[in-house]
mmCIF file of C-alpha atoms and ligand atoms in Angstrom:
data_model
loop_
_atom_site.group_PDB
_atom_site.id
_atom_site.type_symbol
_atom_site.label_atom_id
_atom_site.label_comp_id
_atom_site.label_asym_id
_atom_site.label_seq_id
_atom_site.Cartn_x
_atom_site.Cartn_y
_atom_site.Cartn_z
ATOM 1 C CA MET A 22 -73.485 118.431 20.830
ATOM 2 C CA GLN A 23 -76.610 120.445 21.620
ATOM 3 C CA VAL A 24 -78.634 120.092 24.831
ATOM 4 C CA ILE A 25 -82.314 121.032 24.568
ATOM 5 C CA LYS A 26 -84.627 121.410 27.562
ATOM 6 C CA ALA A 27 -88.306 120.440 27.310
ATOM 7 C CA LYS A 28 -90.628 123.447 27.001
ATOM 8 C CA GLU A 29 -92.292 122.483 30.305
ATOM 9 C CA LEU A 30 -90.189 120.916 33.036
ATOM 10 C CA GLY A 31 -89.449 120.997 36.734
ATOM 11 C CA PHE A 32 -91.330 122.307 39.764
ATOM 12 C CA CYS A 33 -95.105 122.415 39.299
ATOM 13 C CA MET A 34 -97.483 124.792 41.043
ATOM 14 C CA GLY A 35 -98.356 122.215 43.733
ATOM 15 C CA VAL A 36 -94.772 121.449 44.717
ATOM 16 C CA ARG A 37 -93.666 125.094 44.633
ATOM 17 C CA ARG A 38 -96.646 125.985 46.846
ATOM 18 C CA ALA A 39 -95.934 123.148 49.319
ATOM 19 C CA VAL A 40 -92.241 124.038 49.624
ATOM 20 C CA GLU A 41 -93.044 127.732 50.172
ATOM 21 C CA MET A 42 -95.722 126.916 52.770
ATOM 22 C CA MET A 43 -93.348 124.638 54.688
ATOM 23 C CA GLU A 44 -90.466 127.113 54.555
ATOM 24 C CA GLY A 45 -92.792 129.899 55.685
ATOM 25 C CA ALA A 46 -94.147 127.834 58.601
ATOM 26 C CA ALA A 47 -90.648 126.745 59.674
ATOM 27 C CA ASP A 48 -89.418 130.356 59.569
ATOM 28 C CA LYS A 49 -92.358 131.432 61.725
ATOM 29 C CA MET A 50 -92.324 128.569 64.239
ATOM 30 C CA GLY A 51 -88.583 127.838 64.356
ATOM 31 C CA SER A 52 -89.027 124.220 63.247
ATOM 32 C CA ILE A 53 -91.791 121.941 61.972
ATOM 33 C CA THR A 54 -92.135 118.287 61.058
ATOM 34 C CA SER A 55 -93.376 116.877 57.753
ATOM 35 C CA LEU A 56 -95.364 113.659 57.706
ATOM 36 C CA GLY A 57 -93.360 111.839 55.042
ATOM 37 C CA SER A 58 -91.100 113.345 52.379
ATOM 38 C CA THR A 59 -92.377 116.658 51.133
ATOM 39 C CA VAL A 60 -91.911 115.554 47.554
ATOM 40 C CA HIS A 61 -90.147 112.571 46.065
ATOM 41 C CA ASN A 62 -86.897 114.415 45.549
ATOM 42 C CA PRO A 63 -83.887 114.019 47.877
ATOM 43 C CA GLN A 64 -82.392 117.458 47.086
ATOM 44 C CA VAL A 65 -85.632 119.227 47.994
ATOM 45 C CA VAL A 66 -85.843 117.251 51.251
ATOM 46 C CA ASP A 67 -82.242 118.280 52.121
ATOM 47 C CA GLN A 68 -82.952 121.926 51.335
ATOM 48 C CA LEU A 69 -86.048 121.911 53.556
ATOM 49 C CA ARG A 70 -84.171 120.195 56.370
ATOM 50 C CA SER A 71 -81.679 123.058 56.346
ATOM 51 C CA ARG A 72 -84.618 125.462 56.743
ATOM 52 C CA GLY A 73 -86.044 123.615 59.777
ATOM 53 C CA VAL A 74 -88.413 121.037 58.233
ATOM 54 C CA GLU A 75 -87.759 117.568 59.657
ATOM 55 C CA VAL A 76 -89.296 114.571 57.917
ATOM 56 C CA ILE A 77 -91.016 112.046 60.198
ATOM 57 C CA ALA A 78 -92.146 108.664 58.920
ATOM 58 C CA THR A 79 -95.140 107.919 61.169
ATOM 59 C CA LEU A 80 -97.700 109.581 63.410
ATOM 60 C CA GLU A 81 -95.923 108.011 66.415
ATOM 61 C CA ALA A 82 -92.930 110.308 65.783
ATOM 62 C CA ILE A 83 -94.984 113.490 66.296
ATOM 63 C CA ASP A 84 -93.715 115.851 69.005
ATOM 64 C CA THR A 85 -94.898 119.321 70.028
ATOM 65 C CA ARG A 86 -93.963 120.919 66.701
ATOM 66 C CA PRO A 87 -96.566 121.627 63.978
ATOM 67 C CA VAL A 88 -97.048 118.820 61.453
ATOM 68 C CA ALA A 89 -97.083 119.503 57.715
ATOM 69 C CA ILE A 90 -99.166 117.345 55.391
ATOM 70 C CA THR A 91 -97.344 117.009 52.087
ATOM 71 C CA ALA A 92 -98.590 117.915 48.592
ATOM 72 C CA HIS A 93 -99.758 114.304 48.127
ATOM 73 C CA GLY A 94 -102.432 114.731 50.820
ATOM 74 C CA VAL A 95 -103.713 112.216 53.384
ATOM 75 C CA GLY A 96 -106.939 110.369 54.136
ATOM 76 C CA PRO A 97 -109.481 111.649 56.693
ATOM 77 C CA GLN A 98 -108.377 109.074 59.264
ATOM 78 C CA VAL A 99 -104.898 110.642 59.402
ATOM 79 C CA LEU A 100 -106.415 114.116 59.819
ATOM 80 C CA ARG A 101 -108.603 112.839 62.685
ATOM 81 C CA GLU A 102 -105.586 111.225 64.341
ATOM 82 C CA LEU A 103 -103.580 114.462 64.104
ATOM 83 C CA GLU A 104 -106.473 116.435 65.534
ATOM 84 C CA SER A 105 -106.948 113.978 68.407
ATOM 85 C CA ARG A 106 -103.258 114.406 69.266
ATOM 86 C CA GLY A 107 -103.726 118.188 69.329
ATOM 87 C CA ALA A 108 -101.166 118.750 66.544
ATOM 88 C CA ALA A 109 -101.100 122.086 64.728
ATOM 89 C CA ILE A 110 -101.488 121.206 61.037
ATOM 90 C CA VAL A 111 -99.826 122.901 58.067
ATOM 91 C CA ASP A 112 -101.823 121.460 55.164
ATOM 92 C CA THR A 113 -99.874 121.753 51.897
ATOM 93 C CA THR A 114 -102.041 119.251 49.981
ATOM 94 C CA CYS A 115 -102.008 120.274 46.314
ATOM 95 C CA PRO A 116 -105.436 121.720 45.342
ATOM 96 C CA ILE A 117 -105.560 119.294 42.388
ATOM 97 C CA VAL A 118 -105.157 116.334 44.758
ATOM 98 C CA THR A 119 -107.798 117.833 47.068
ATOM 99 C CA ARG A 120 -110.205 117.884 44.111
ATOM 100 C CA ALA A 121 -109.588 114.150 43.479
ATOM 101 C CA GLN A 122 -110.175 113.442 47.200
ATOM 102 C CA GLN A 123 -113.438 115.405 47.136
ATOM 103 C CA TRP A 124 -114.628 113.490 44.081
ATOM 104 C CA ALA A 125 -113.836 110.155 45.763
ATOM 105 C CA LYS A 126 -115.968 111.183 48.741
ATOM 106 C CA LYS A 127 -118.787 112.637 46.639
ATOM 107 C CA LEU A 128 -119.038 109.519 44.469
ATOM 108 C CA THR A 129 -119.273 107.161 47.444
ATOM 109 C CA ASP A 130 -121.705 109.526 49.210
ATOM 110 C CA GLU A 131 -123.925 109.242 46.104
ATOM 111 C CA GLY A 132 -123.790 105.415 46.102
ATOM 112 C CA PHE A 133 -121.134 104.836 43.446
ATOM 113 C CA GLY A 134 -118.405 102.236 43.748
ATOM 114 C CA VAL A 135 -115.077 103.842 42.938
ATOM 115 C CA ILE A 136 -112.201 102.551 40.840
ATOM 116 C CA ILE A 137 -108.966 104.493 41.141
ATOM 117 C CA PHE A 138 -106.526 104.039 38.275
ATOM 118 C CA GLY A 139 -103.132 104.369 39.937
ATOM 119 C CA ASP A 140 -100.460 102.819 42.113
ATOM 120 C CA PRO A 141 -102.026 101.531 45.371
ATOM 121 C CA GLU A 142 -98.672 101.984 47.153
ATOM 122 C CA HIS A 143 -98.421 105.648 46.225
ATOM 123 C CA LYS A 144 -99.077 108.138 49.004
ATOM 124 C CA GLU A 145 -101.479 110.243 46.931
ATOM 125 C CA VAL A 146 -103.556 107.188 46.011
ATOM 126 C CA ARG A 147 -103.656 105.933 49.616
ATOM 127 C CA GLY A 148 -105.005 109.343 50.645
ATOM 128 C CA ILE A 149 -107.695 109.410 47.927
ATOM 129 C CA LEU A 150 -108.606 105.833 48.864
ATOM 130 C CA GLY A 151 -109.296 106.982 52.427
ATOM 131 C CA TRP A 152 -111.817 109.586 51.233
ATOM 132 C CA ALA A 153 -113.753 106.967 49.238
ATOM 133 C CA GLN A 154 -114.896 105.281 52.481
ATOM 134 C CA GLY A 155 -114.733 101.596 51.706
ATOM 135 C CA LYS A 156 -116.415 101.000 48.354
ATOM 136 C CA VAL A 157 -113.250 101.459 46.370
ATOM 137 C CA ILE A 158 -110.580 99.494 44.560
ATOM 138 C CA THR A 159 -107.318 100.566 43.008
ATOM 139 C CA MET A 160 -105.876 99.211 39.768
ATOM 140 C CA LYS A 161 -102.401 99.919 38.535
ATOM 141 C CA THR A 162 -102.868 98.557 35.019
ATOM 142 C CA ALA A 163 -105.725 98.105 32.554
ATOM 143 C CA ALA A 164 -104.912 94.372 32.451
ATOM 144 C CA GLU A 165 -106.253 94.050 36.025
ATOM 145 C CA LEU A 166 -109.709 94.771 34.593
ATOM 146 C CA ASP A 167 -109.763 91.303 33.044
ATOM 147 C CA ALA A 168 -110.548 89.831 36.478
ATOM 148 C CA PRO A 169 -114.166 90.016 37.688
ATOM 149 C CA LEU A 170 -115.143 93.130 39.645
ATOM 150 C CA PRO A 171 -115.743 92.428 43.349
ATOM 151 C CA ASP A 172 -119.304 91.301 44.251
ATOM 152 C CA TRP A 173 -119.813 94.362 46.426
ATOM 153 C CA MET A 174 -119.082 96.773 43.556
ATOM 154 C CA PRO A 175 -122.345 98.682 42.868
ATOM 155 C CA SER A 176 -123.590 98.896 39.268
ATOM 156 C CA ARG A 177 -123.038 102.656 39.411
ATOM 157 C CA VAL A 178 -119.310 103.013 38.978
ATOM 158 C CA GLY A 179 -117.112 106.109 39.288
ATOM 159 C CA VAL A 180 -113.599 106.154 37.855
ATOM 160 C CA LEU A 181 -110.835 108.551 38.686
ATOM 161 C CA SER A 182 -107.119 108.549 38.247
ATOM 162 C CA GLN A 183 -103.945 109.249 40.144
ATOM 163 C CA THR A 184 -103.180 112.843 39.114
ATOM 164 C CA THR A 185 -99.858 111.969 37.497
ATOM 165 C CA GLU A 186 -101.085 109.238 35.131
ATOM 166 C CA THR A 187 -100.860 109.873 31.396
ATOM 167 C CA GLU A 188 -103.933 110.845 29.373
ATOM 168 C CA GLY A 189 -103.345 107.944 26.986
ATOM 169 C CA HIS A 190 -103.126 105.303 29.726
ATOM 170 C CA PHE A 191 -106.221 106.630 31.531
ATOM 171 C CA ALA A 192 -108.245 106.692 28.298
ATOM 172 C CA LEU A 193 -107.239 103.091 27.518
ATOM 173 C CA PHE A 194 -108.165 102.068 31.073
ATOM 174 C CA VAL A 195 -111.662 103.532 30.743
ATOM 175 C CA GLN A 196 -112.155 101.936 27.319
ATOM 176 C CA ARG A 197 -111.174 98.537 28.679
ATOM 177 C CA LEU A 198 -113.470 98.950 31.695
ATOM 178 C CA LEU A 199 -116.395 99.496 29.322
ATOM 179 C CA THR A 200 -115.383 96.678 26.991
ATOM 180 C CA VAL A 201 -114.934 94.069 29.717
ATOM 181 C CA HIS A 202 -117.540 95.084 32.329
ATOM 182 C CA MET A 203 -120.430 96.642 30.408
ATOM 183 C CA ASP A 204 -122.684 93.849 31.772
ATOM 184 C CA HIS A 205 -121.959 95.025 35.349
ATOM 185 C CA ILE A 206 -122.366 98.764 34.803
ATOM 186 C CA SER A 207 -125.681 100.649 34.859
ATOM 187 C CA GLU A 208 -124.041 104.070 35.123
ATOM 188 C CA LEU A 209 -120.450 105.131 34.609
ATOM 189 C CA ARG A 210 -119.043 108.429 35.769
ATOM 190 C CA VAL A 211 -115.499 109.238 34.639
ATOM 191 C CA ILE A 212 -113.829 112.086 36.488
ATOM 192 C CA ASN A 213 -110.752 113.500 34.827
ATOM 193 C CA THR A 214 -108.508 114.024 37.840
ATOM 194 C CA LEU A 215 -105.315 114.242 35.782
ATOM 195 C CA CYS A 216 -103.071 117.188 36.535
ATOM 196 C CA ASN A 217 -102.509 119.765 33.768
ATOM 197 C CA ALA A 218 -98.961 120.376 34.953
ATOM 198 C CA THR A 219 -98.216 116.702 34.506
ATOM 199 C CA THR A 220 -99.979 116.322 31.161
ATOM 200 C CA SER A 221 -98.275 119.405 29.695
ATOM 201 C CA GLN A 222 -94.878 118.147 30.889
ATOM 202 C CA GLN A 223 -95.654 114.790 29.271
ATOM 203 C CA ALA A 224 -96.645 116.504 25.998
ATOM 204 C CA ALA A 225 -93.456 118.594 26.050
ATOM 205 C CA THR A 226 -91.375 115.474 26.751
ATOM 206 C CA GLU A 227 -93.064 113.591 23.918
ATOM 207 C CA GLU A 228 -92.433 116.469 21.487
ATOM 208 C CA LEU A 229 -88.792 116.783 22.487
ATOM 209 C CA ALA A 230 -88.196 113.017 22.294
ATOM 210 C CA HIS A 231 -88.890 113.215 18.542
ATOM 211 C CA GLU A 232 -86.263 115.937 18.047
ATOM 212 C CA VAL A 233 -83.274 114.376 19.817
ATOM 213 C CA ASP A 234 -81.280 111.152 19.775
ATOM 214 C CA LEU A 235 -80.984 110.754 23.555
ATOM 215 C CA MET A 236 -83.231 111.806 26.441
ATOM 216 C CA VAL A 237 -82.203 112.384 30.049
ATOM 217 C CA VAL A 238 -85.143 112.579 32.454
ATOM 218 C CA VAL A 239 -84.279 114.184 35.796
ATOM 219 C CA GLY A 240 -86.048 113.556 39.100
ATOM 220 C CA GLY A 241 -86.342 111.401 42.208
ATOM 221 C CA ARG A 242 -86.523 107.661 41.624
ATOM 222 C CA GLU A 243 -89.629 107.532 43.846
ATOM 223 C CA SER A 244 -91.307 110.307 41.874
ATOM 224 C CA ALA A 245 -94.254 108.800 39.969
ATOM 225 C CA ASN A 246 -94.536 111.712 37.559
ATOM 226 C CA THR A 247 -90.813 111.576 36.718
ATOM 227 C CA ARG A 248 -91.051 107.848 36.037
ATOM 228 C CA HIS A 249 -94.048 108.478 33.777
ATOM 229 C CA LEU A 250 -92.030 111.081 31.842
ATOM 230 C CA ALA A 251 -89.309 108.493 31.284
ATOM 231 C CA ASP A 252 -91.993 106.024 30.066
ATOM 232 C CA VAL A 253 -93.440 108.628 27.692
ATOM 233 C CA SER A 254 -89.968 109.300 26.313
ATOM 234 C CA ARG A 255 -89.173 105.590 25.818
ATOM 235 C CA GLU A 256 -92.554 105.059 24.140
ATOM 236 C CA GLN A 257 -91.353 107.472 21.391
ATOM 237 C CA GLY A 258 -88.524 105.028 20.666
ATOM 238 C CA VAL A 259 -85.659 107.213 21.881
ATOM 239 C CA GLU A 260 -82.949 105.935 24.247
ATOM 240 C CA THR A 261 -83.794 107.364 27.672
ATOM 241 C CA TYR A 262 -82.030 107.550 31.040
ATOM 242 C CA HIS A 263 -83.715 108.521 34.327
ATOM 243 C CA VAL A 264 -81.247 110.208 36.700
ATOM 244 C CA GLU A 265 -81.664 111.751 40.127
ATOM 245 C CA SER A 266 -78.639 114.010 39.815
ATOM 246 C CA ALA A 267 -75.950 115.124 37.388
ATOM 247 C CA THR A 268 -73.350 112.790 38.909
ATOM 248 C CA GLU A 269 -75.164 109.740 37.491
ATOM 249 C CA ILE A 270 -74.604 110.787 33.884
ATOM 250 C CA ASP A 271 -72.137 108.519 32.113
ATOM 251 C CA ALA A 272 -69.962 110.035 29.378
ATOM 252 C CA SER A 273 -70.397 106.883 27.258
ATOM 253 C CA TRP A 274 -74.105 107.715 26.784
ATOM 254 C CA LEU A 275 -73.110 110.769 24.732
ATOM 255 C CA THR A 276 -70.914 109.130 22.116
ATOM 256 C CA GLY A 277 -72.206 109.950 18.640
ATOM 257 C CA ARG A 278 -75.112 112.105 19.884
ATOM 258 C CA ALA A 279 -75.879 115.385 18.160
ATOM 259 C CA LYS A 280 -78.868 116.431 20.252
ATOM 260 C CA VAL A 281 -79.649 115.481 23.848
ATOM 261 C CA GLY A 282 -83.028 116.329 25.377
ATOM 262 C CA VAL A 283 -83.602 117.058 29.069
ATOM 263 C CA ALA A 284 -86.980 116.611 30.771
ATOM 264 C CA ALA A 285 -87.666 116.833 34.512
ATOM 265 C CA GLY A 286 -90.467 115.812 36.841
ATOM 266 C CA ALA A 287 -92.698 118.178 38.791
ATOM 267 C CA SER A 288 -90.668 117.735 41.984
ATOM 268 C CA THR A 289 -87.269 118.459 40.426
ATOM 269 C CA PRO A 290 -85.746 121.821 41.443
ATOM 270 C CA ASP A 291 -84.194 124.179 38.861
ATOM 271 C CA THR A 292 -80.741 123.814 40.424
ATOM 272 C CA VAL A 293 -80.689 120.062 39.734
ATOM 273 C CA ILE A 294 -81.836 120.579 36.120
ATOM 274 C CA ASP A 295 -79.145 123.253 35.614
ATOM 275 C CA ASP A 296 -76.486 120.885 37.013
ATOM 276 C CA VAL A 297 -77.570 118.162 34.581
ATOM 277 C CA VAL A 298 -77.418 120.512 31.584
ATOM 278 C CA ALA A 299 -73.978 121.782 32.659
ATOM 279 C CA ARG A 300 -72.636 118.232 33.108
ATOM 280 C CA LEU A 301 -73.963 117.118 29.720
ATOM 281 C CA TYR A 302 -72.069 119.964 28.073
ATOM 282 C CA ALA A 303 -68.985 119.234 30.183
ATOM 283 C CA LEU A 304 -68.998 115.545 29.139
ATOM 284 C CA ALA A 305 -69.859 116.174 25.472
ATOM 285 C CA PRO A 306 -67.326 114.443 23.219
ATOM 286 C CA SER A 307 -65.126 116.952 21.388
ATOM 287 C CA THR A 308 -65.515 116.872 17.619
HETATM 288 S S1 SF4 B 25 -97.946 117.345 39.756
HETATM 289 FE FE1 SF4 B 25 -99.941 118.350 39.663
HETATM 290 S S2 SF4 B 25 -101.143 117.285 41.255
HETATM 291 FE FE2 SF4 B 25 -98.998 116.840 41.681
HETATM 292 S S3 SF4 B 25 -98.365 118.427 43.110
HETATM 293 FE FE3 SF4 B 25 -97.858 119.162 41.051
HETATM 294 S S4 SF4 B 25 -99.633 120.449 40.448
HETATM 295 FE FE4 SF4 B 25 -100.264 119.128 42.170
#
């Protein structure tokens, strides 16, 4: 049995940068806190904890230590709250997320209503939402466009996406918006806020899914981009498992497989990917 890794997988620029910034700050200050999990990956959180980065869930848990903002970013209200509490801020917001936040603000400043295509519960989307200052709605699926737009939605509409969405899903969303709501729209501005790291990982996963007879996608269960990779893989018609760690791999999955593909989300460290590859080979049925 052969195990093939996707051409693009694992830590992206934004996550690598955030982890290095947090480790650097913790080394310098002794210990820092992180407002929420640094990335949606339990192994990375454990590694950072050992370096002096403690995750706190809410602003109420802030103490005298510096507070890191994670790669997902936050809304302006959270920044104001941190400043009013006198907290030293280590801002590791990914530059690609910052760009989406700036577009949300610019569009509302210019009188556009904003539609964000993404998961309203996701931390990145909640942050972008905050920058859009009120005239904004979030939609997780294109099917939600079949309902009327809110009365307050201006006829000038701006659309942007959660950075980790797929190109195909975002394109379909925009098409449906035009098809269903052309009567409402006098001007439409579509901002491509998708992340290249994510789209190239998705393309590499799609390509690999056609070459193998089983795919294992590695990454945190809460990681949106890892879940999207698993979706992309399944959409190619190949049997796909999403695992957080090597221990979840079941030997029965490998029966009769000649080629197994491995993809991994942008928050998955190399060590976890290596463990998965090693376990796949260890569990491979002998011929
Ligand atoms: S996936 Fe893209 S947007 Fe998200 S942290 Fe990585 S580089 Fe930034």
